[in-house]
C-alpha cells in the first residue's frame, strides 16, 4: 500500500481540468455566436427560405449590391463613421492632454464627468440628444447623427489616450523646449508622434463602434438617407429578407477586420501589449 504525499495530491489537484468552467465557457460562446453563425450560413442560401438551407449561392450578396436604398444607407454609415472618427479623435486627444496636464480638483472632476457617457445607457443618451436637437429647433439629419456620435465617442478616445499620456516621460517634452522648441512644436514633434499608435487604434475602434451603432443613430437620424443599421431595422419589421443576412455578414466581417486592425496597430509600431487596448499601455 502506497501513501500519497500532500505534495503529490496538490499536483494532481492543480492538473485537474476545470470542467465546470470549460462547460460554462462553451455554453457562453454557443449562445453568443450560434445565432451569428446561422445568419452567416443563410446569407449563402440558394433559396429565399430562412429555415431550410438549399445549397450555396451568392445571389443575396448580388442583390445587396444592386439595392440602391441599402447602398445609399451604407454610404451614409461610412460618412457618419468617418466624420465621427475624425471629430472624436481631435477632441479626445485635446481632452486627454488637458486632463493629464491639469492636476487640479477641477481636472479630476472633469475626468469623472468624462466617464459618465461610458456608463450611461445608450438609449438615454439617444433620447437626450433627440430632445436637445428638437428643443433647439434643429431638423434631424445626417449632421445630427454625426454630432451625437462625436459626443458619444469622445469618452472612448479619451480613456484610451489618457493612460498613455500619463505614461509618457514629461522630461522629454521639457528637453525639447529647453533646446528652443515652442510648446506647440514640442507637442507636435515629440508628444503626438509618441501617441500615434494609440491615436490610430482609438480612431479605428471609434469607426467600428459608430458604423455598427443603432440606438443613437435611430434617435438622431432624419428620414432619408438613414444609416445602414437603422435601415436594416426598418426592413426587418416587415419580415427578414435573405439580403439582410448578407448585409449582416458583411458588417460582421468589416467589424472584425477593424477591431483586428485596432489591436494590431500598436504592434506595427513596435509596441507590445496590443490586446490591452483600453488601457492604452
Short mmCIF file of N, CA, C and O in Angstrom, two decimals, residues 183-249:
data_model
loop_
_atom_site.label_atom_id
_atom_site.label_comp_id
_atom_site.label_asym_id
_atom_site.label_seq_id
_atom_site.Cartn_x
_atom_site.Cartn_y
_atom_site.Cartn_z
N UNK A 183 6.11 75.39 -27.12
CA UNK A 183 5.25 74.35 -26.54
C UNK A 183 4.48 73.61 -27.64
O UNK A 183 4.30 72.40 -27.58
N UNK A 184 4.01 74.37 -28.65
CA UNK A 184 3.29 73.74 -29.75
C UNK A 184 4.20 72.82 -30.55
O UNK A 184 3.81 71.71 -30.95
N UNK A 185 5.47 73.26 -30.80
CA UNK A 185 6.40 72.40 -31.54
C UNK A 185 6.75 71.14 -30.74
O UNK A 185 6.88 70.06 -31.32
N UNK A 186 6.91 71.28 -29.43
CA UNK A 186 7.19 70.10 -28.60
C UNK A 186 6.02 69.12 -28.64
O UNK A 186 6.21 67.90 -28.70
N UNK A 187 4.81 69.70 -28.63
CA UNK A 187 3.62 68.82 -28.71
C UNK A 187 3.54 68.13 -30.07
O UNK A 187 3.27 66.92 -30.14
N UNK A 188 3.80 68.89 -31.14
CA UNK A 188 3.65 68.35 -32.50
C UNK A 188 4.78 67.39 -32.87
O UNK A 188 4.54 66.40 -33.56
N UNK A 189 6.00 67.68 -32.40
CA UNK A 189 7.16 66.88 -32.84
C UNK A 189 7.55 65.79 -31.86
O UNK A 189 8.28 64.85 -32.23
N UNK A 190 7.10 65.89 -30.61
CA UNK A 190 7.53 64.90 -29.59
C UNK A 190 6.34 64.11 -29.05
O UNK A 190 6.32 62.88 -29.11
N UNK A 191 5.34 64.82 -28.54
CA UNK A 191 4.24 64.14 -27.85
C UNK A 191 3.33 63.38 -28.81
O UNK A 191 3.03 62.20 -28.61
N UNK A 192 2.86 64.08 -29.85
CA UNK A 192 1.91 63.44 -30.77
C UNK A 192 2.50 62.22 -31.49
O UNK A 192 1.82 61.21 -31.64
N UNK A 193 3.77 62.27 -31.97
CA UNK A 193 4.33 61.03 -32.56
C UNK A 193 4.39 59.87 -31.58
O UNK A 193 4.18 58.72 -31.96
N UNK A 194 4.67 60.17 -30.29
CA UNK A 194 4.69 59.09 -29.30
C UNK A 194 3.30 58.52 -29.08
O UNK A 194 3.15 57.35 -28.71
N UNK A 195 2.26 59.36 -29.29
CA UNK A 195 0.89 58.91 -29.09
C UNK A 195 0.26 58.31 -30.34
O UNK A 195 -0.87 57.83 -30.30
N UNK A 196 0.97 58.36 -31.46
CA UNK A 196 0.38 57.99 -32.74
C UNK A 196 -0.23 56.57 -32.75
O UNK A 196 -1.35 56.39 -33.24
N UNK A 197 0.45 55.54 -32.22
CA UNK A 197 -0.19 54.21 -32.22
C UNK A 197 -1.51 54.19 -31.47
O UNK A 197 -2.49 53.60 -31.96
N UNK A 198 -1.58 54.82 -30.31
CA UNK A 198 -2.82 54.84 -29.55
C UNK A 198 -3.89 55.67 -30.25
O UNK A 198 -5.08 55.33 -30.21
N UNK A 199 -3.47 56.76 -30.92
CA UNK A 199 -4.44 57.60 -31.65
C UNK A 199 -5.05 56.81 -32.79
O UNK A 199 -6.27 56.79 -33.00
N UNK A 200 -4.21 56.10 -33.57
CA UNK A 200 -4.71 55.31 -34.69
C UNK A 200 -5.61 54.17 -34.20
O UNK A 200 -6.65 53.88 -34.79
N UNK A 201 -5.20 53.52 -33.11
CA UNK A 201 -6.01 52.41 -32.58
C UNK A 201 -7.37 52.91 -32.11
O UNK A 201 -8.41 52.28 -32.39
N UNK A 202 -7.39 54.04 -31.42
CA UNK A 202 -8.68 54.58 -30.96
C UNK A 202 -9.53 55.04 -32.13
O UNK A 202 -10.76 54.90 -32.11
N UNK A 203 -8.90 55.57 -33.19
CA UNK A 203 -9.66 56.01 -34.36
C UNK A 203 -10.35 54.83 -35.03
O UNK A 203 -11.53 54.91 -35.40
N UNK A 204 -9.63 53.73 -35.20
CA UNK A 204 -10.23 52.55 -35.83
C UNK A 204 -11.35 51.98 -34.96
O UNK A 204 -12.41 51.57 -35.46
N UNK A 205 -11.12 51.99 -33.64
CA UNK A 205 -12.14 51.47 -32.73
C UNK A 205 -13.41 52.32 -32.80
O UNK A 205 -14.53 51.79 -32.85
N UNK A 206 -13.26 53.64 -32.82
CA UNK A 206 -14.42 54.52 -32.90
C UNK A 206 -15.15 54.31 -34.23
O UNK A 206 -16.40 54.28 -34.26
N UNK A 207 -14.42 54.15 -35.31
CA UNK A 207 -15.06 53.91 -36.61
C UNK A 207 -15.93 52.66 -36.55
O UNK A 207 -17.08 52.65 -37.02
N UNK A 208 -15.39 51.59 -35.96
CA UNK A 208 -16.16 50.34 -35.87
C UNK A 208 -17.38 50.51 -34.98
O UNK A 208 -18.48 50.02 -35.30
N UNK A 209 -17.23 51.21 -33.85
CA UNK A 209 -18.36 51.39 -32.93
C UNK A 209 -19.47 52.21 -33.57
O UNK A 209 -20.65 51.89 -33.46
N UNK A 210 -19.09 53.29 -34.26
CA UNK A 210 -20.09 54.17 -34.86
C UNK A 210 -20.77 53.49 -36.04
O UNK A 210 -21.98 53.61 -36.23
N UNK A 211 -20.01 52.76 -36.84
CA UNK A 211 -20.60 52.11 -38.01
C UNK A 211 -21.67 51.10 -37.59
O UNK A 211 -22.69 50.95 -38.27
N UNK A 212 -21.45 50.38 -36.48
CA UNK A 212 -22.41 49.38 -36.04
C UNK A 212 -23.49 49.95 -35.13
O UNK A 212 -24.44 49.24 -34.78
N UNK A 213 -23.34 51.19 -34.71
CA UNK A 213 -24.27 51.74 -33.72
C UNK A 213 -25.68 51.85 -34.29
O UNK A 213 -25.88 52.30 -35.43
N UNK A 214 -26.65 51.47 -33.46
CA UNK A 214 -28.05 51.57 -33.89
C UNK A 214 -28.85 52.55 -33.03
O UNK A 214 -29.57 53.40 -33.56
N UNK A 215 -28.70 52.44 -31.70
CA UNK A 215 -29.59 53.19 -30.80
C UNK A 215 -29.46 54.68 -31.02
O UNK A 215 -30.45 55.40 -31.24
N UNK A 216 -28.23 55.19 -30.94
CA UNK A 216 -28.01 56.63 -31.09
C UNK A 216 -28.41 57.10 -32.48
O UNK A 216 -29.00 58.18 -32.64
N UNK A 217 -28.07 56.30 -33.50
CA UNK A 217 -28.44 56.67 -34.87
C UNK A 217 -29.95 56.68 -35.06
O UNK A 217 -30.49 57.54 -35.78
N UNK A 218 -30.65 55.77 -34.41
CA UNK A 218 -32.10 55.66 -34.57
C UNK A 218 -32.80 56.92 -34.05
O UNK A 218 -33.76 57.40 -34.66
N UNK A 219 -32.33 57.45 -32.92
CA UNK A 219 -33.00 58.60 -32.31
C UNK A 219 -32.58 59.93 -32.92
O UNK A 219 -33.26 60.95 -32.71
N UNK A 220 -31.49 59.97 -33.64
CA UNK A 220 -30.98 61.27 -34.12
C UNK A 220 -30.95 61.40 -35.64
O UNK A 220 -30.53 62.43 -36.14
N UNK A 221 -31.36 60.37 -36.36
CA UNK A 221 -31.32 60.45 -37.81
C UNK A 221 -32.62 61.02 -38.36
O UNK A 221 -33.66 61.02 -37.69
N UNK A 222 -32.54 61.50 -39.59
CA UNK A 222 -33.72 62.00 -40.27
C UNK A 222 -34.42 60.89 -41.03
O UNK A 222 -34.29 59.71 -40.72
N UNK A 223 -35.16 61.30 -42.06
CA UNK A 223 -35.93 60.32 -42.83
C UNK A 223 -35.03 59.60 -43.82
O UNK A 223 -34.86 58.39 -43.76
N UNK A 224 -34.45 60.31 -44.74
CA UNK A 224 -33.59 59.71 -45.76
C UNK A 224 -32.42 60.64 -46.05
O UNK A 224 -32.60 61.87 -46.11
N UNK A 225 -31.26 60.07 -46.29
CA UNK A 225 -30.93 58.65 -46.13
C UNK A 225 -30.70 58.31 -44.67
O UNK A 225 -30.31 59.17 -43.88
N UNK A 226 -30.94 57.07 -44.31
CA UNK A 226 -30.74 56.61 -42.94
C UNK A 226 -29.47 55.75 -42.87
O UNK A 226 -29.11 55.10 -43.86
N UNK A 227 -28.81 55.71 -41.70
CA UNK A 227 -27.67 54.80 -41.55
C UNK A 227 -28.09 53.35 -41.80
O UNK A 227 -29.26 52.98 -41.65
N UNK A 228 -27.12 52.53 -42.15
CA UNK A 228 -27.42 51.16 -42.54
C UNK A 228 -28.08 50.37 -41.41
O UNK A 228 -29.00 49.58 -41.65
N UNK A 229 -27.63 50.59 -40.18
CA UNK A 229 -28.22 49.84 -39.06
C UNK A 229 -29.70 50.19 -38.89
O UNK A 229 -30.53 49.31 -38.64
N UNK A 230 -30.06 51.45 -39.05
CA UNK A 230 -31.46 51.88 -38.93
C UNK A 230 -32.27 51.35 -40.11
O UNK A 230 -33.42 50.92 -39.96
N UNK A 231 -31.66 51.36 -41.30
CA UNK A 231 -32.36 50.84 -42.47
C UNK A 231 -32.66 49.36 -42.32
O UNK A 231 -33.74 48.88 -42.70
N UNK A 232 -31.71 48.61 -41.76
CA UNK A 232 -31.93 47.17 -41.55
C UNK A 232 -33.07 46.95 -40.58
O UNK A 232 -33.95 46.09 -40.78
N UNK A 233 -33.11 47.74 -39.49
CA UNK A 233 -34.19 47.61 -38.52
C UNK A 233 -35.54 47.92 -39.18
O UNK A 233 -36.54 47.22 -38.93
N UNK A 234 -35.58 48.95 -40.02
CA UNK A 234 -36.83 49.29 -40.70
C UNK A 234 -37.27 48.17 -41.63
O UNK A 234 -38.46 47.89 -41.76
N UNK A 235 -36.28 47.50 -42.24
CA UNK A 235 -36.61 46.44 -43.20
C UNK A 235 -37.13 45.19 -42.51
O UNK A 235 -38.08 44.55 -42.99
N UNK A 236 -36.55 44.80 -41.36
CA UNK A 236 -36.95 43.54 -40.73
C UNK A 236 -38.28 43.66 -40.01
O UNK A 236 -38.84 42.64 -39.60
N UNK A 237 -38.82 44.87 -39.86
CA UNK A 237 -40.15 44.98 -39.26
C UNK A 237 -41.21 44.38 -40.16
O UNK A 237 -42.30 44.01 -39.72
N UNK A 238 -40.92 44.29 -41.45
CA UNK A 238 -41.86 43.70 -42.40
C UNK A 238 -41.41 42.30 -42.83
O UNK A 238 -41.84 41.78 -43.85
N UNK A 239 -40.54 41.68 -42.03
CA UNK A 239 -40.08 40.34 -42.35
C UNK A 239 -38.62 40.35 -42.74
O UNK A 239 -38.16 41.26 -43.45
N UNK A 240 -37.88 39.35 -42.26
CA UNK A 240 -36.45 39.28 -42.54
C UNK A 240 -36.23 38.75 -43.96
O UNK A 240 -36.71 37.67 -44.31
N UNK A 241 -35.54 39.53 -44.76
CA UNK A 241 -35.20 39.11 -46.11
C UNK A 241 -33.79 38.52 -46.13
O UNK A 241 -32.92 38.94 -45.35
N UNK A 242 -33.52 37.54 -46.99
CA UNK A 242 -32.17 36.96 -47.04
C UNK A 242 -31.09 38.00 -47.33
O UNK A 242 -29.93 37.82 -46.95
N UNK A 243 -31.45 39.10 -48.00
CA UNK A 243 -30.45 40.14 -48.26
C UNK A 243 -29.90 40.72 -46.96
O UNK A 243 -28.72 41.09 -46.88
N UNK A 244 -30.76 40.79 -45.94
CA UNK A 244 -30.32 41.31 -44.65
C UNK A 244 -29.24 40.40 -44.05
O UNK A 244 -28.31 40.88 -43.40
N UNK A 245 -29.38 39.11 -44.28
CA UNK A 245 -28.34 38.19 -43.79
C UNK A 245 -26.99 38.50 -44.46
O UNK A 245 -25.94 38.46 -43.82
N UNK A 246 -27.03 38.79 -45.76
CA UNK A 246 -25.80 39.13 -46.47
C UNK A 246 -25.20 40.44 -45.94
O UNK A 246 -23.98 40.55 -45.73
N UNK A 247 -26.07 41.43 -45.69
CA UNK A 247 -25.59 42.70 -45.15
C UNK A 247 -24.98 42.50 -43.77
O UNK A 247 -23.90 43.03 -43.45
N UNK A 248 -25.68 41.70 -42.93
CA UNK A 248 -25.15 41.43 -41.60
C UNK A 248 -23.81 40.73 -41.63
O UNK A 248 -22.91 41.02 -40.84
N UNK A 249 -23.65 39.81 -42.57
CA UNK A 249 -22.38 39.09 -42.69
C UNK A 249 -21.26 40.04 -43.11
O UNK A 249 -20.14 39.99 -42.57
#
